[in-house]
């Protein structure tokens, strides 16, 4: 179904650097994140977002949100598309005490290596990224994996297209990632378990009534 809508220490430091402190002469106000991904408890108000349950995606001009869902409206894949660029999103449970992106990134690197693809770690604006070139049914494809650790969650994004090799080309897709909101919930979940994503009720009802579902999600890696 297609919707058209016109974070090791270095990584934690990268997230900390995205905060803005407002100071006056006598006291400091609580720090506020200058940009996301945001936990639902700190997300700015007044922003139009597509609510997919654990993920809320901001509406950005000319970005399509493509989801692959089952007949019950449970989402298996979320891909944002802008022109020839794509950003596949996943969100996972993490422990309260530490982030998991370092471990997940190493497992992705090893998996790619086992499949015959080389991957390189590169420092990006969210910390360490993983850049790889893989063979898909469409030919050789460049991928750029980013991970952001939040409070008891981790967002993983996979860029494709020019945005995989040139971050400056991500444009509106990066804007979506910056504005992403994660609603982790309070219930206990196994570490790395994907957080539940669901179609909005009205859309799920529409799909159940016979609207086309599926779409053509961009090729992506195995789940973390």
Tab-separated table of N, CA and C in Angstrom, residues 105-174:
chain	number	residue	atom	x	y	z
A	105	UNK	N	25.430	-3.544	14.154
A	105	UNK	CA	26.210	-3.165	12.981
A	105	UNK	C	27.253	-4.232	12.638
A	106	UNK	N	27.914	-4.789	13.668
A	106	UNK	CA	28.913	-5.821	13.435
A	106	UNK	C	28.267	-7.077	12.858
A	107	UNK	N	27.073	-7.410	13.324
A	107	UNK	CA	26.382	-8.584	12.789
A	107	UNK	C	25.956	-8.364	11.344
A	108	UNK	N	25.529	-7.161	11.020
A	108	UNK	CA	25.192	-6.860	9.630
A	108	UNK	C	26.442	-6.970	8.758
A	109	UNK	N	27.556	-6.413	9.237
A	109	UNK	CA	28.813	-6.475	8.483
A	109	UNK	C	29.228	-7.921	8.227
A	110	UNK	N	29.111	-8.776	9.255
A	110	UNK	CA	29.487	-10.171	9.112
A	110	UNK	C	28.558	-10.895	8.150
A	111	UNK	N	27.280	-10.583	8.228
A	111	UNK	CA	26.311	-11.196	7.322
A	111	UNK	C	26.595	-10.816	5.874
A	112	UNK	N	26.899	-9.545	5.659
A	112	UNK	CA	27.246	-9.101	4.309
A	112	UNK	C	28.509	-9.800	3.815
A	113	UNK	N	29.515	-9.927	4.684
A	113	UNK	CA	30.760	-10.600	4.325
A	113	UNK	C	30.498	-12.053	3.922
A	114	UNK	N	29.628	-12.728	4.697
A	114	UNK	CA	29.292	-14.117	4.392
A	114	UNK	C	28.591	-14.255	3.050
A	115	UNK	N	27.919	-13.191	2.644
A	115	UNK	CA	27.235	-13.202	1.353
A	115	UNK	C	28.127	-12.692	0.225
A	116	UNK	N	29.399	-12.439	0.542
A	116	UNK	CA	30.336	-12.003	-0.482
A	116	UNK	C	30.374	-10.513	-0.729
A	117	UNK	N	29.788	-9.734	0.174
A	117	UNK	CA	29.775	-8.281	0.009
A	117	UNK	C	30.690	-7.633	1.042
A	118	UNK	N	31.530	-6.723	0.600
A	118	UNK	CA	32.401	-5.992	1.513
A	118	UNK	C	31.662	-4.796	2.093
A	119	UNK	N	31.945	-4.484	3.353
A	119	UNK	CA	31.310	-3.346	4.011
A	119	UNK	C	32.380	-2.535	4.741
A	120	UNK	N	32.190	-1.248	4.781
A	120	UNK	CA	33.157	-0.335	5.384
A	120	UNK	C	32.466	0.549	6.408
A	121	UNK	N	33.113	0.715	7.569
A	121	UNK	CA	32.578	1.611	8.582
A	121	UNK	C	33.032	3.039	8.289
A	122	UNK	N	32.083	3.954	8.354
A	122	UNK	CA	32.341	5.365	8.063
A	122	UNK	C	31.654	6.203	9.134
A	123	UNK	N	32.321	7.242	9.595
A	123	UNK	CA	31.705	8.121	10.581
A	123	UNK	C	30.708	9.064	9.910
A	124	UNK	N	29.497	9.073	10.422
A	124	UNK	CA	28.458	9.937	9.889
A	124	UNK	C	27.882	10.810	10.984
A	125	UNK	N	26.822	11.516	10.666
A	125	UNK	CA	26.288	12.469	11.633
A	125	UNK	C	25.646	11.789	12.844
A	126	UNK	N	25.235	10.539	12.733
A	126	UNK	CA	24.685	9.807	13.873
A	126	UNK	C	25.719	8.898	14.521
A	127	UNK	N	26.975	8.977	14.131
A	127	UNK	CA	28.003	8.078	14.630
A	127	UNK	C	28.486	7.177	13.504
A	128	UNK	N	28.827	5.931	13.842
A	128	UNK	CA	29.396	5.018	12.858
A	128	UNK	C	28.317	4.419	11.967
A	129	UNK	N	28.510	4.571	10.673
A	129	UNK	CA	27.625	3.984	9.674
A	129	UNK	C	28.320	2.786	9.036
A	130	UNK	N	27.564	2.034	8.264
A	130	UNK	CA	28.115	0.921	7.507
A	130	UNK	C	27.752	1.132	6.046
A	131	UNK	N	28.781	1.181	5.181
A	131	UNK	CA	28.555	1.351	3.752
A	131	UNK	C	28.893	0.050	3.044
A	132	UNK	N	28.030	-0.396	2.159
A	132	UNK	CA	28.236	-1.681	1.482
A	132	UNK	C	27.746	-1.599	0.051
A	133	UNK	N	28.257	-2.522	-0.762
A	133	UNK	CA	27.797	-2.677	-2.146
A	133	UNK	C	27.396	-4.128	-2.315
A	134	UNK	N	26.131	-4.363	-2.641
A	134	UNK	CA	25.599	-5.722	-2.698
A	134	UNK	C	25.003	-5.998	-4.066
A	135	UNK	N	24.845	-7.282	-4.355
A	135	UNK	CA	24.222	-7.692	-5.607
A	135	UNK	C	22.766	-8.046	-5.340
A	136	UNK	N	21.860	-7.428	-6.043
A	136	UNK	CA	20.430	-7.704	-5.906
A	136	UNK	C	19.874	-8.116	-7.267
A	137	UNK	N	18.586	-8.397	-7.295
A	137	UNK	CA	17.959	-8.783	-8.559
A	137	UNK	C	17.988	-7.639	-9.569
A	138	UNK	N	18.209	-6.421	-9.074
A	138	UNK	CA	18.285	-5.263	-9.963
A	138	UNK	C	19.718	-4.901	-10.323
A	139	UNK	N	20.688	-5.711	-9.867
A	139	UNK	CA	22.090	-5.432	-10.154
A	139	UNK	C	22.845	-5.010	-8.905
A	140	UNK	N	23.991	-4.375	-9.082
A	140	UNK	CA	24.801	-3.919	-7.958
A	140	UNK	C	24.131	-2.709	-7.312
A	141	UNK	N	23.987	-2.783	-5.990
A	141	UNK	CA	23.297	-1.728	-5.247
A	141	UNK	C	24.154	-1.261	-4.080
A	142	UNK	N	24.281	0.053	-3.934
A	142	UNK	CA	24.965	0.623	-2.772
A	142	UNK	C	23.976	0.787	-1.629
A	143	UNK	N	24.422	0.461	-0.422
A	143	UNK	CA	23.604	0.595	0.775
A	143	UNK	C	24.369	1.380	1.834
A	144	UNK	N	23.651	2.193	2.582
A	144	UNK	CA	24.242	2.911	3.720
A	144	UNK	C	23.368	2.674	4.942
A	145	UNK	N	23.945	1.956	5.933
A	145	UNK	CA	23.215	1.610	7.150
A	145	UNK	C	23.514	2.637	8.240
A	146	UNK	N	22.479	3.195	8.810
A	146	UNK	CA	22.634	4.095	9.952
A	146	UNK	C	21.847	3.536	11.125
A	147	UNK	N	22.332	3.787	12.345
A	147	UNK	CA	21.633	3.333	13.533
A	147	UNK	C	21.614	4.424	14.588
A	148	UNK	N	20.480	4.588	15.230
A	148	UNK	CA	20.331	5.594	16.286
A	148	UNK	C	19.746	4.915	17.509
A	149	UNK	N	20.503	4.932	18.625
A	149	UNK	CA	20.027	4.366	19.879
A	149	UNK	C	19.262	5.421	20.667
A	150	UNK	N	18.061	5.061	21.075
A	150	UNK	CA	17.257	5.942	21.909
A	150	UNK	C	16.986	5.277	23.243
A	151	UNK	N	16.082	5.820	24.041
A	151	UNK	CA	15.747	5.221	25.324
A	151	UNK	C	14.947	3.923	25.142
A	152	UNK	N	15.650	2.789	25.245
A	152	UNK	CA	15.051	1.451	25.144
A	152	UNK	C	14.591	1.125	23.728
A	153	UNK	N	15.144	1.813	22.731
A	153	UNK	CA	14.841	1.480	21.340
A	153	UNK	C	16.036	1.812	20.455
A	154	UNK	N	16.031	1.230	19.268
A	154	UNK	CA	17.018	1.560	18.246
A	154	UNK	C	16.318	1.664	16.906
A	155	UNK	N	16.594	2.735	16.207
A	155	UNK	CA	16.110	2.905	14.838
A	155	UNK	C	17.242	2.544	13.894
A	156	UNK	N	16.933	1.696	12.905
A	156	UNK	CA	17.894	1.386	11.863
A	156	UNK	C	17.339	1.868	10.530
A	157	UNK	N	18.174	2.597	9.805
A	157	UNK	CA	17.787	3.047	8.483
A	157	UNK	C	18.767	2.527	7.448
A	158	UNK	N	18.271	2.224	6.264
A	158	UNK	CA	19.120	1.768	5.168
A	158	UNK	C	18.824	2.634	3.947
A	159	UNK	N	19.807	3.448	3.567
A	159	UNK	CA	19.646	4.307	2.399
A	159	UNK	C	20.052	3.563	1.127
A	160	UNK	N	19.339	3.847	0.045
A	160	UNK	CA	19.671	3.328	-1.275
A	160	UNK	C	19.582	4.457	-2.286
A	161	UNK	N	20.211	4.266	-3.422
A	161	UNK	CA	20.279	5.322	-4.415
A	161	UNK	C	21.501	6.195	-4.172
A	162	UNK	N	21.488	7.379	-4.727
A	162	UNK	CA	22.619	8.292	-4.542
A	162	UNK	C	22.849	8.608	-3.070
A	163	UNK	N	21.761	8.607	-2.277
A	163	UNK	CA	21.866	8.906	-0.851
A	163	UNK	C	22.718	7.890	-0.105
A	164	UNK	N	22.944	6.700	-0.694
A	164	UNK	CA	23.776	5.678	-0.059
A	164	UNK	C	25.253	6.043	-0.116
A	165	UNK	N	25.660	6.778	-1.121
A	165	UNK	CA	27.065	7.145	-1.269
A	165	UNK	C	27.317	8.628	-1.039
A	166	UNK	N	26.274	9.424	-1.086
A	166	UNK	CA	26.391	10.860	-0.885
A	166	UNK	C	25.307	11.322	0.083
A	167	UNK	N	25.622	11.401	1.391
A	167	UNK	CA	24.598	11.786	2.377
A	167	UNK	C	23.897	13.093	2.050
A	168	UNK	N	24.605	13.993	1.373
A	168	UNK	CA	23.982	15.273	1.052
A	168	UNK	C	22.796	15.109	0.111
A	169	UNK	N	22.736	13.970	-0.600
A	169	UNK	CA	21.650	13.738	-1.546
A	169	UNK	C	20.396	13.193	-0.873
A	170	UNK	N	20.474	12.888	0.438
A	170	UNK	CA	19.320	12.288	1.121
A	170	UNK	C	18.159	13.262	1.225
A	171	UNK	N	18.468	14.536	1.364
A	171	UNK	CA	17.446	15.580	1.327
A	171	UNK	C	16.216	15.299	2.166
A	172	UNK	N	15.052	15.228	1.528
A	172	UNK	CA	13.801	15.010	2.258
A	172	UNK	C	13.770	13.709	3.059
A	173	UNK	N	14.493	12.683	2.612
A	173	UNK	CA	14.525	11.435	3.379
A	173	UNK	C	15.235	11.649	4.713
A	174	UNK	N	16.325	12.405	4.707
A	174	UNK	CA	17.011	12.740	5.954
A	174	UNK	C	16.116	13.589	6.840
